[in-house]
CSV table of C-alpha atoms and ligand atoms in Angstrom, one decimal:
chain,number,residue,atom,x,y,z
A,1,MET,CA,33.9,-18.8,-44.5
A,2,THR,CA,33.9,-17.4,-48.1
A,3,LEU,CA,31.5,-18.6,-50.6
A,4,ASP,CA,33.6,-21.5,-51.8
A,5,GLY,CA,33.6,-23.1,-48.4
A,6,GLU,CA,37.1,-22.3,-47.7
A,7,GLU,CA,38.3,-20.5,-44.5
A,8,ALA,CA,38.7,-16.8,-45.2
A,9,PRO,CA,42.2,-15.4,-43.9
A,10,ALA,CA,41.9,-14.1,-40.4
A,11,ARG,CA,40.7,-10.5,-40.8
A,12,ARG,CA,42.5,-8.0,-38.7
A,13,VAL,CA,40.7,-5.2,-36.6
A,14,ILE,CA,43.1,-2.2,-36.3
A,15,LEU,CA,42.3,1.1,-34.3
A,16,HIS,CA,44.0,4.2,-35.2
A,17,VAL,CA,43.7,6.5,-32.2
A,18,ASP,CA,44.6,10.2,-32.5
A,19,MET,CA,44.3,12.9,-29.5
A,20,ASP,CA,42.3,16.2,-30.9
A,21,ALA,CA,44.7,19.4,-30.8
A,22,PHE,CA,46.6,17.5,-28.4
A,23,TYR,CA,49.1,20.3,-26.9
A,24,ALA,CA,46.5,22.9,-27.1
A,25,SER,CA,43.7,20.5,-25.4
A,26,VAL,CA,46.1,20.0,-22.5
A,27,GLU,CA,46.8,23.6,-22.0
A,28,GLN,CA,43.2,24.3,-22.2
A,29,ARG,CA,42.6,21.5,-19.6
A,30,ASP,CA,45.0,22.6,-17.3
A,31,ASP,CA,44.2,26.3,-17.4
A,32,PRO,CA,40.5,26.9,-17.2
A,33,ALA,CA,41.2,30.7,-18.4
A,34,LEU,CA,42.1,29.0,-21.8
A,35,ARG,CA,39.0,27.3,-22.4
A,36,GLY,CA,36.8,28.2,-25.3
A,37,LYS,CA,39.7,30.6,-26.5
A,38,PRO,CA,41.8,30.4,-29.4
A,39,VAL,CA,45.1,29.1,-28.2
A,40,LEU,CA,48.3,28.7,-30.1
A,41,VAL,CA,51.0,26.6,-28.3
A,42,GLY,CA,54.7,27.3,-29.5
A,43,GLY,CA,57.5,30.0,-29.6
A,44,LEU,CA,56.6,33.8,-29.9
A,45,GLU,CA,60.1,35.1,-30.9
A,46,GLY,CA,62.0,34.9,-33.9
A,47,ARG,CA,61.5,31.6,-36.0
A,48,GLY,CA,58.9,30.6,-33.7
A,49,VAL,CA,56.3,27.9,-35.1
A,50,VAL,CA,52.9,27.0,-33.9
A,51,CYS,CA,53.1,23.4,-32.5
A,52,ALA,CA,49.3,23.0,-32.0
A,53,ALA,CA,46.5,25.4,-32.5
A,54,SER,CA,43.0,24.9,-30.5
A,55,TYR,CA,39.8,24.3,-32.6
A,56,GLU,CA,39.0,27.8,-31.9
A,57,ALA,CA,42.1,29.2,-33.6
A,58,ARG,CA,41.8,26.6,-36.4
A,59,LYS,CA,38.4,28.7,-37.3
A,60,PHE,CA,40.7,31.7,-38.2
A,61,GLY,CA,42.8,29.4,-40.4
A,62,CYS,CA,45.9,28.9,-37.9
A,63,ARG,CA,47.6,25.7,-38.2
A,64,SER,CA,50.3,23.9,-36.4
A,65,ALA,CA,53.9,24.0,-38.4
A,66,MET,CA,52.8,27.5,-39.4
A,67,PRO,CA,55.1,30.5,-38.4
A,68,MET,CA,53.8,31.9,-35.4
A,69,GLY,CA,53.9,35.5,-36.7
A,70,GLN,CA,51.3,34.4,-39.5
A,71,ALA,CA,49.3,32.7,-37.1
A,72,MET,CA,48.8,35.8,-34.9
A,73,ARG,CA,48.1,37.8,-37.9
A,74,LEU,CA,45.1,35.5,-38.7
A,75,CYS,CA,44.1,35.4,-35.1
A,76,PRO,CA,45.2,38.5,-33.3
A,77,GLN,CA,43.3,37.7,-30.1
A,78,ALA,CA,44.7,34.3,-29.7
A,79,VAL,CA,46.4,33.4,-26.5
A,80,VAL,CA,49.9,32.1,-27.1
A,81,THR,CA,51.4,29.6,-24.5
A,82,ALA,CA,54.8,27.8,-24.3
A,83,PRO,CA,54.9,24.0,-24.7
A,84,ARG,CA,55.1,21.9,-21.7
A,85,PHE,CA,56.5,18.7,-22.9
A,86,GLU,CA,56.7,17.2,-19.5
A,87,ALA,CA,52.7,17.6,-19.2
A,88,TYR,CA,52.4,16.0,-22.6
A,89,THR,CA,54.6,13.2,-21.9
A,90,ALA,CA,52.8,12.5,-18.8
A,91,VAL,CA,49.4,12.5,-20.9
A,92,SER,CA,50.9,10.3,-23.6
A,93,ARG,CA,52.3,7.7,-21.1
A,94,ALA,CA,48.6,7.7,-19.4
A,95,ILE,CA,47.0,7.3,-23.0
A,96,HIS,CA,49.1,4.6,-23.8
A,97,GLU,CA,48.4,2.7,-20.5
A,98,ILE,CA,44.7,3.0,-21.5
A,99,PHE,CA,45.4,1.3,-24.7
A,100,GLY,CA,47.5,-1.4,-23.1
A,101,ARG,CA,44.1,-2.7,-21.1
A,102,TYR,CA,42.7,-3.6,-24.7
A,103,SER,CA,45.7,-5.1,-26.5
A,104,PRO,CA,49.3,-5.3,-26.2
A,105,ASP,CA,49.8,-4.5,-30.1
A,106,ILE,CA,50.4,-1.0,-30.2
A,107,GLU,CA,52.5,1.0,-32.4
A,108,PRO,CA,53.1,4.6,-31.4
A,109,LEU,CA,53.4,7.4,-34.0
A,110,SER,CA,53.6,10.0,-32.0
A,111,LEU,CA,53.2,11.2,-28.4
A,112,ASP,CA,49.3,11.3,-29.2
A,113,GLU,CA,48.8,8.8,-32.0
A,114,ALA,CA,49.0,5.1,-32.0
A,115,PHE,CA,47.8,2.1,-34.2
A,116,ILE,CA,46.4,-0.9,-31.9
A,117,ASP,CA,45.9,-4.3,-33.3
A,118,VAL,CA,42.9,-5.7,-31.4
A,119,THR,CA,42.1,-8.8,-33.4
A,120,ALA,CA,43.1,-11.0,-30.8
A,121,SER,CA,41.3,-8.9,-28.0
A,122,LEU,CA,37.8,-9.4,-29.8
A,123,GLY,CA,36.8,-12.3,-28.0
A,124,LEU,CA,37.1,-10.5,-24.8
A,125,PHE,CA,35.8,-7.2,-25.6
A,126,GLY,CA,33.3,-7.7,-28.6
A,127,SER,CA,34.1,-5.5,-31.6
A,128,GLY,CA,36.5,-3.0,-32.7
A,129,ARG,CA,33.8,-0.3,-32.5
A,130,ALA,CA,33.2,-1.4,-28.8
A,131,ILE,CA,36.9,-1.2,-27.9
A,132,GLY,CA,37.3,2.1,-29.6
A,133,GLN,CA,34.4,3.7,-27.5
A,134,ALA,CA,35.6,2.2,-24.6
A,135,ILE,CA,39.0,3.8,-25.0
A,136,ARG,CA,37.4,7.3,-25.8
A,137,ALA,CA,35.3,7.1,-22.6
A,138,SER,CA,38.3,6.3,-20.6
A,139,VAL,CA,40.4,9.0,-22.1
A,140,ARG,CA,37.5,11.4,-21.4
A,141,ALA,CA,36.9,10.2,-17.9
A,142,GLU,CA,40.3,9.9,-16.8
A,143,LEU,CA,42.2,12.5,-18.4
A,144,GLN,CA,39.5,14.9,-19.4
A,145,LEU,CA,40.6,15.1,-23.0
A,146,THR,CA,39.1,13.8,-26.3
A,147,CYS,CA,40.3,11.6,-29.0
A,148,SER,CA,39.2,10.2,-32.3
A,149,VAL,CA,39.3,6.9,-33.1
A,150,GLY,CA,39.1,5.1,-36.6
A,151,VAL,CA,38.4,1.5,-37.0
A,152,ALA,CA,39.2,-0.5,-40.1
A,153,HIS,CA,40.6,-3.8,-41.3
A,154,ASN,CA,44.3,-2.3,-42.0
A,155,LYS,CA,46.4,0.7,-40.9
A,156,PHE,CA,45.9,3.1,-43.8
A,157,CYS,CA,41.9,2.8,-43.4
A,158,ALA,CA,42.1,3.2,-39.6
A,159,LYS,CA,44.1,6.3,-40.1
A,160,ILE,CA,41.8,7.6,-42.6
A,161,ALA,CA,38.8,7.0,-40.7
A,162,SER,CA,40.0,8.6,-37.2
A,163,ASP,CA,40.5,11.8,-39.4
A,164,LEU,CA,37.1,12.0,-41.2
A,165,ARG,CA,34.8,13.3,-38.4
A,166,LYS,CA,37.4,15.1,-36.0
A,167,PRO,CA,37.2,16.1,-33.2
A,168,ASP,CA,35.9,13.8,-30.8
A,169,ALA,CA,34.3,11.0,-33.0
A,170,LEU,CA,34.8,7.2,-33.8
A,171,VAL,CA,34.4,6.4,-37.6
A,172,GLU,CA,34.5,2.7,-38.9
A,173,LEU,CA,35.7,1.9,-42.3
A,174,ASN,CA,34.8,-1.8,-42.7
A,175,GLU,CA,32.8,-3.2,-45.6
A,176,PHE,CA,33.5,-6.5,-47.2
A,177,ASP,CA,32.0,-8.0,-50.3
A,178,GLU,CA,30.4,-11.4,-50.5
A,179,ARG,CA,33.7,-13.1,-50.7
A,180,GLY,CA,35.2,-11.4,-47.9
A,181,GLU,CA,37.5,-8.9,-50.0
A,182,PRO,CA,37.7,-5.4,-48.5
A,183,ALA,CA,35.0,-3.3,-50.6
A,184,LEU,CA,35.9,0.2,-49.6
A,185,SER,CA,36.4,1.8,-53.1
A,186,ALA,CA,33.1,3.4,-53.1
A,187,ALA,CA,33.5,4.9,-49.6
A,188,LEU,CA,37.1,6.1,-50.5
A,189,ALA,CA,36.4,7.7,-53.9
A,190,PRO,CA,35.3,10.9,-52.9
A,191,LEU,CA,38.5,11.8,-50.7
A,192,SER,CA,40.7,14.4,-51.9
A,193,ILE,CA,44.3,13.0,-52.9
A,194,GLU,CA,45.9,15.2,-50.0
A,195,ARG,CA,44.7,12.5,-47.5
A,196,MET,CA,46.7,9.8,-49.5
A,197,TRP,CA,49.6,8.2,-47.7
A,198,GLY,CA,53.0,9.6,-48.9
A,199,VAL,CA,51.4,12.4,-50.7
A,200,GLY,CA,52.9,15.8,-49.2
A,201,PRO,CA,52.0,19.4,-51.0
A,202,VAL,CA,54.5,18.9,-53.5
A,203,ALA,CA,53.0,15.4,-54.7
A,204,ALA,CA,49.7,16.9,-54.3
A,205,GLU,CA,50.4,19.6,-56.8
A,206,GLN,CA,51.8,17.0,-59.3
A,207,LEU,CA,48.8,14.7,-59.0
A,208,ARG,CA,46.3,17.4,-59.5
A,209,ALA,CA,48.5,18.9,-62.5
A,210,ARG,CA,47.7,15.4,-64.1
A,211,GLY,CA,44.1,15.3,-63.3
A,212,TYR,CA,44.0,13.2,-59.9
A,213,ALA,CA,42.0,15.1,-57.5
A,214,THR,CA,40.3,12.1,-55.6
A,215,PHE,CA,40.8,8.7,-54.6
A,216,GLY,CA,38.3,8.1,-57.2
A,217,ASP,CA,40.4,9.5,-59.8
A,218,LEU,CA,43.3,7.1,-59.1
A,219,GLN,CA,40.7,4.2,-58.9
A,220,LEU,CA,39.4,5.1,-62.6
A,221,ALA,CA,43.1,5.6,-63.8
A,222,GLY,CA,44.1,2.0,-63.0
A,223,GLU,CA,47.2,0.4,-61.7
A,224,ARG,CA,49.1,0.3,-65.3
A,225,GLN,CA,48.4,4.1,-66.0
A,226,LEU,CA,49.5,5.1,-62.3
A,227,VAL,CA,52.9,2.9,-62.6
A,228,GLY,CA,53.4,4.5,-65.9
A,229,ASP,CA,53.1,8.0,-64.5
A,230,PHE,CA,54.8,7.8,-61.1
A,231,GLY,CA,56.6,4.6,-60.9
A,232,ASP,CA,56.3,2.4,-57.9
A,233,GLY,CA,54.8,5.0,-55.9
A,234,GLY,CA,51.8,4.9,-58.3
A,235,ARG,CA,51.4,1.3,-57.6
A,236,SER,CA,51.1,1.8,-53.9
A,237,TRP,CA,48.5,4.8,-54.5
A,238,HIS,CA,46.5,2.5,-56.6
A,239,ARG,CA,46.2,-0.2,-53.9
A,240,LEU,CA,45.6,2.3,-51.0
A,241,SER,CA,43.0,4.1,-53.2
A,242,HIS,CA,41.0,1.1,-52.9
A,243,GLY,CA,41.8,0.7,-49.3
A,244,ILE,CA,44.1,-2.1,-49.6
A,245,ASP,CA,47.1,-2.2,-47.1
A,246,ASP,CA,48.9,-5.3,-45.9
A,247,ARG,CA,51.4,-3.6,-43.5
A,248,GLU,CA,51.4,-4.8,-39.7
A,249,VAL,CA,51.0,-2.9,-36.7
A,250,GLU,CA,54.7,-2.9,-35.6
A,251,VAL,CA,54.9,-3.1,-32.0
A,252,ASP,CA,58.6,-2.5,-31.7
A,253,ARG,CA,59.0,0.5,-33.6
A,254,ALA,CA,59.7,2.4,-30.5
A,255,ALA,CA,62.9,4.3,-31.1
A,256,LYS,CA,66.1,2.6,-29.9
A,257,SER,CA,68.0,5.5,-30.5
A,258,VAL,CA,68.0,9.3,-30.7
A,259,GLY,CA,70.7,11.1,-32.4
A,260,GLU,CA,71.6,14.3,-34.5
A,261,GLU,CA,74.1,14.6,-37.2
A,262,GLU,CA,75.4,17.6,-39.4
A,263,THR,CA,77.5,17.5,-42.6
A,264,PHE,CA,79.1,20.8,-43.0
A,265,ALA,CA,79.1,23.1,-46.3
A,266,GLU,CA,82.8,23.6,-45.6
A,267,ASP,CA,84.9,21.1,-43.7
A,268,ILE,CA,85.8,22.2,-40.1
A,269,ILE,CA,89.4,21.6,-38.7
A,270,SER,CA,89.1,23.3,-35.2
A,271,VAL,CA,88.5,20.8,-32.4
A,272,LYS,CA,86.9,23.6,-30.2
A,273,ALA,CA,84.4,24.4,-33.2
A,274,ILE,CA,83.6,20.5,-33.5
A,275,GLU,CA,83.0,20.4,-29.8
A,276,ALA,CA,80.4,23.3,-29.9
A,277,LYS,CA,78.7,21.5,-32.7
A,278,LEU,CA,78.7,18.3,-30.5
A,279,LEU,CA,77.4,20.0,-27.5
A,280,GLY,CA,74.6,21.4,-29.6
A,281,GLN,CA,73.5,18.2,-30.8
A,282,ALA,CA,73.8,16.9,-27.2
A,283,ASP,CA,71.3,19.6,-26.1
A,284,GLU,CA,69.0,18.8,-28.9
A,285,VAL,CA,69.2,14.9,-28.1
A,286,GLY,CA,68.5,15.6,-24.7
A,287,ARG,CA,65.4,17.6,-25.5
A,288,ARG,CA,64.2,15.0,-27.5
A,289,LEU,CA,64.7,12.4,-24.9
A,290,ARG,CA,62.7,14.3,-22.4
A,291,ALA,CA,59.9,15.2,-24.8
A,292,LYS,CA,59.7,11.3,-25.4
A,293,GLY,CA,60.1,10.4,-21.7
A,294,LEU,CA,63.1,8.1,-22.7
A,295,TYR,CA,66.6,7.7,-21.1
A,296,ALA,CA,69.9,6.5,-22.6
A,297,GLN,CA,72.2,3.7,-21.6
A,298,THR,CA,74.8,4.7,-24.0
A,299,VAL,CA,76.0,7.8,-25.9
A,300,ALA,CA,78.1,7.8,-29.1
A,301,ILE,CA,79.9,10.6,-31.2
A,302,LYS,CA,80.6,10.1,-34.9
A,303,ILE,CA,83.3,12.0,-36.7
A,304,ARG,CA,83.6,11.6,-40.6
A,305,PHE,CA,86.9,13.2,-41.7
A,306,SER,CA,87.2,15.1,-45.0
A,307,ASP,CA,88.7,11.6,-46.6
A,308,PHE,CA,85.6,10.2,-45.5
A,309,ALA,CA,87.1,7.9,-42.8
A,310,THR,CA,84.4,7.6,-40.3
A,311,HIS,CA,85.1,7.2,-36.6
A,312,THR,CA,82.6,6.4,-33.9
A,313,HIS,CA,83.5,6.5,-30.1
A,314,ALA,CA,80.7,5.0,-27.9
A,315,ARG,CA,80.6,4.6,-24.1
A,316,LYS,CA,78.1,3.2,-21.6
A,317,LEU,CA,76.7,5.4,-18.8
A,318,ALA,CA,76.8,4.7,-15.0
A,319,THR,CA,73.0,5.2,-15.1
A,320,PRO,CA,70.6,5.5,-17.8
A,321,THR,CA,70.0,9.5,-18.4
A,322,ASP,CA,67.8,12.4,-20.0
A,323,HIS,CA,69.7,15.0,-18.5
A,324,THR,CA,71.7,17.4,-21.1
A,325,HIS,CA,74.6,18.1,-18.6
A,326,GLU,CA,75.4,14.1,-18.3
A,327,LEU,CA,75.2,13.9,-22.2
A,328,ARG,CA,77.3,16.8,-22.9
A,329,THR,CA,80.1,15.8,-20.7
A,330,ALA,CA,79.9,12.3,-22.4
A,331,ALA,CA,80.1,14.1,-25.7
A,332,ARG,CA,83.1,16.1,-24.5
A,333,GLU,CA,85.1,13.2,-23.1
A,334,LEU,CA,84.5,11.0,-26.3
A,335,LEU,CA,85.9,13.8,-28.3
A,336,ALA,CA,88.9,14.2,-26.2
A,337,ALA,CA,89.7,10.5,-26.9
A,338,PHE,CA,90.7,11.7,-30.4
A,339,SER,CA,94.3,12.0,-30.5
A,340,ALA,CA,96.1,15.2,-31.8
A,341,ARG,CA,97.8,13.1,-34.4
A,342,GLU,CA,94.7,11.5,-36.2
A,343,TRP,CA,92.9,14.7,-36.3
A,344,ARG,CA,92.1,16.3,-39.4
A,345,ALA,CA,89.5,18.4,-41.2
A,346,VAL,CA,86.1,17.0,-40.2
A,347,ARG,CA,83.1,16.9,-42.7
A,348,LEU,CA,80.5,15.5,-40.6
A,349,CYS,CA,79.8,15.0,-36.6
A,350,GLY,CA,77.1,13.7,-34.8
A,351,PHE,CA,76.0,12.7,-31.2
A,352,ALA,CA,73.6,9.7,-30.6
A,353,ALA,CA,71.8,8.5,-27.4
A,354,ASN,CA,71.4,4.6,-28.0
A,355,LYS,CA,69.8,1.7,-26.2
A,356,VAL,CA,67.2,4.2,-25.4
A,357,SER,CA,64.1,3.0,-23.1
A,358,GLU,CA,61.6,4.1,-20.8
A,359,ASN,CA,63.6,2.8,-17.8
A,360,ALA,CA,65.3,5.3,-15.8
A,361,GLY,CA,67.4,2.7,-14.0
A,362,GLN,CA,68.3,2.5,-10.3
A,363,MET,CA,68.5,6.1,-8.7
A,364,PRO,CA,71.9,6.4,-7.0
A,365,LEU,CA,71.5,6.2,-3.0
A,366,PHE,CA,73.7,9.0,-2.4
A,367,ASP,CA,73.8,11.8,-5.1
A,368,ASP,CA,73.0,14.7,-2.6
A,369,GLY,CA,70.1,15.9,-4.9
A,370,LYS,CA,72.3,16.0,-7.8
A,371,ARG,CA,70.1,14.7,-10.2
A,372,GLU,CA,67.1,16.8,-9.0
A,373,ARG,CA,69.4,19.8,-9.7
A,374,LEU,CA,70.0,18.5,-13.3
A,375,ALA,CA,66.2,18.0,-13.8
A,376,LYS,CA,65.4,21.6,-12.6
A,377,LEU,CA,68.2,22.8,-15.1
A,378,ASP,CA,66.8,20.6,-18.0
A,379,ASP,CA,63.2,22.0,-17.3
A,380,LEU,CA,64.4,25.5,-17.6
A,381,ARG,CA,66.3,24.7,-20.9
A,382,ASP,CA,63.3,23.0,-22.4
A,383,ARG,CA,61.1,26.1,-21.2
A,384,ILE,CA,63.6,28.6,-22.7
A,385,ARG,CA,63.7,26.6,-26.1
A,386,GLY,CA,60.1,26.6,-26.2
A,387,LYS,CA,59.6,30.3,-25.3
A,388,PHE,CA,62.3,31.4,-27.9
A,389,GLY,CA,61.1,28.9,-30.3
A,390,VAL,CA,64.3,27.6,-31.4
B,401,MG,MG1,46.7,14.4,-33.0
């Protein structure tokens, strides 16, 4: 109830759960020799980048998305391991299963991160904090891994909270004034603007150049000033700097489709060259499907000719698949359906897996181990990719 005796609007309770140094922690869990050591997960050769750095490696300044060469110079004693996406996907499924015990309203952001709206579950489990602690305890006991949890009344504050005392912590950001309005301005004021949603390195530089270094600076400037300086982005930064965010947890945000496309610097006329592009895209789509534990029910290719006429050819697969070989075969067949007469210079081509889901479908009864052989090949492909850091 508010002071005026009116019923306050239902207050949401949102958790943001984020695994700590996810890939690196899984590697340390599965290989005791890596525990307590600086570990870099990623590709070593060529353009390899760091997919994840253990906390021991972070002490030396190593970060994910950093070129592996740079990370190795910062921490030459680091152990480098190739990513094992099957293992990460399995853990990801397991943590989602744990989240699902407390609420069906889960919005996954990546393999190791999700928002959970627990508002409807409070009667059953108590408080957001209690649910967050229960999730942390289950992840630790069942998976021997740690996660950090933020608890707040909206997504933005929950995400900020989970990051405040990482690793292995639960932080609550839930303060309200006497009218039941969020009162987080003071708590958020000291945070640096790099933590603001939608602020990457470039925007951060621009903000700092104009004298905005913290959330408090954004609060002081006021909405009108920020809109004048940054347009609509300024309005949302102003609201967020006070901890105001109305976005709902989007339960059905999981990808319905996984695709790749490329616009060429110069048009390509050769069908063989386009086929090679499509096959490369099918490889990449296959890798991404397997990384996410997803299967495609239909596949499509898209060809845009130099006159911008765009053609999409699609087909349903006999069984949902995540196998590169089957995706490549479908890409080849769909391309072959173009007639020589309609073929001309191409400016864009793309390959997509559609109607994507976690359902692998019914195993065919008599396939003589074909699917198993394909799975082994895919595994090899994914390992080689990891190794060479492509
Ligand atoms: Mg994480």
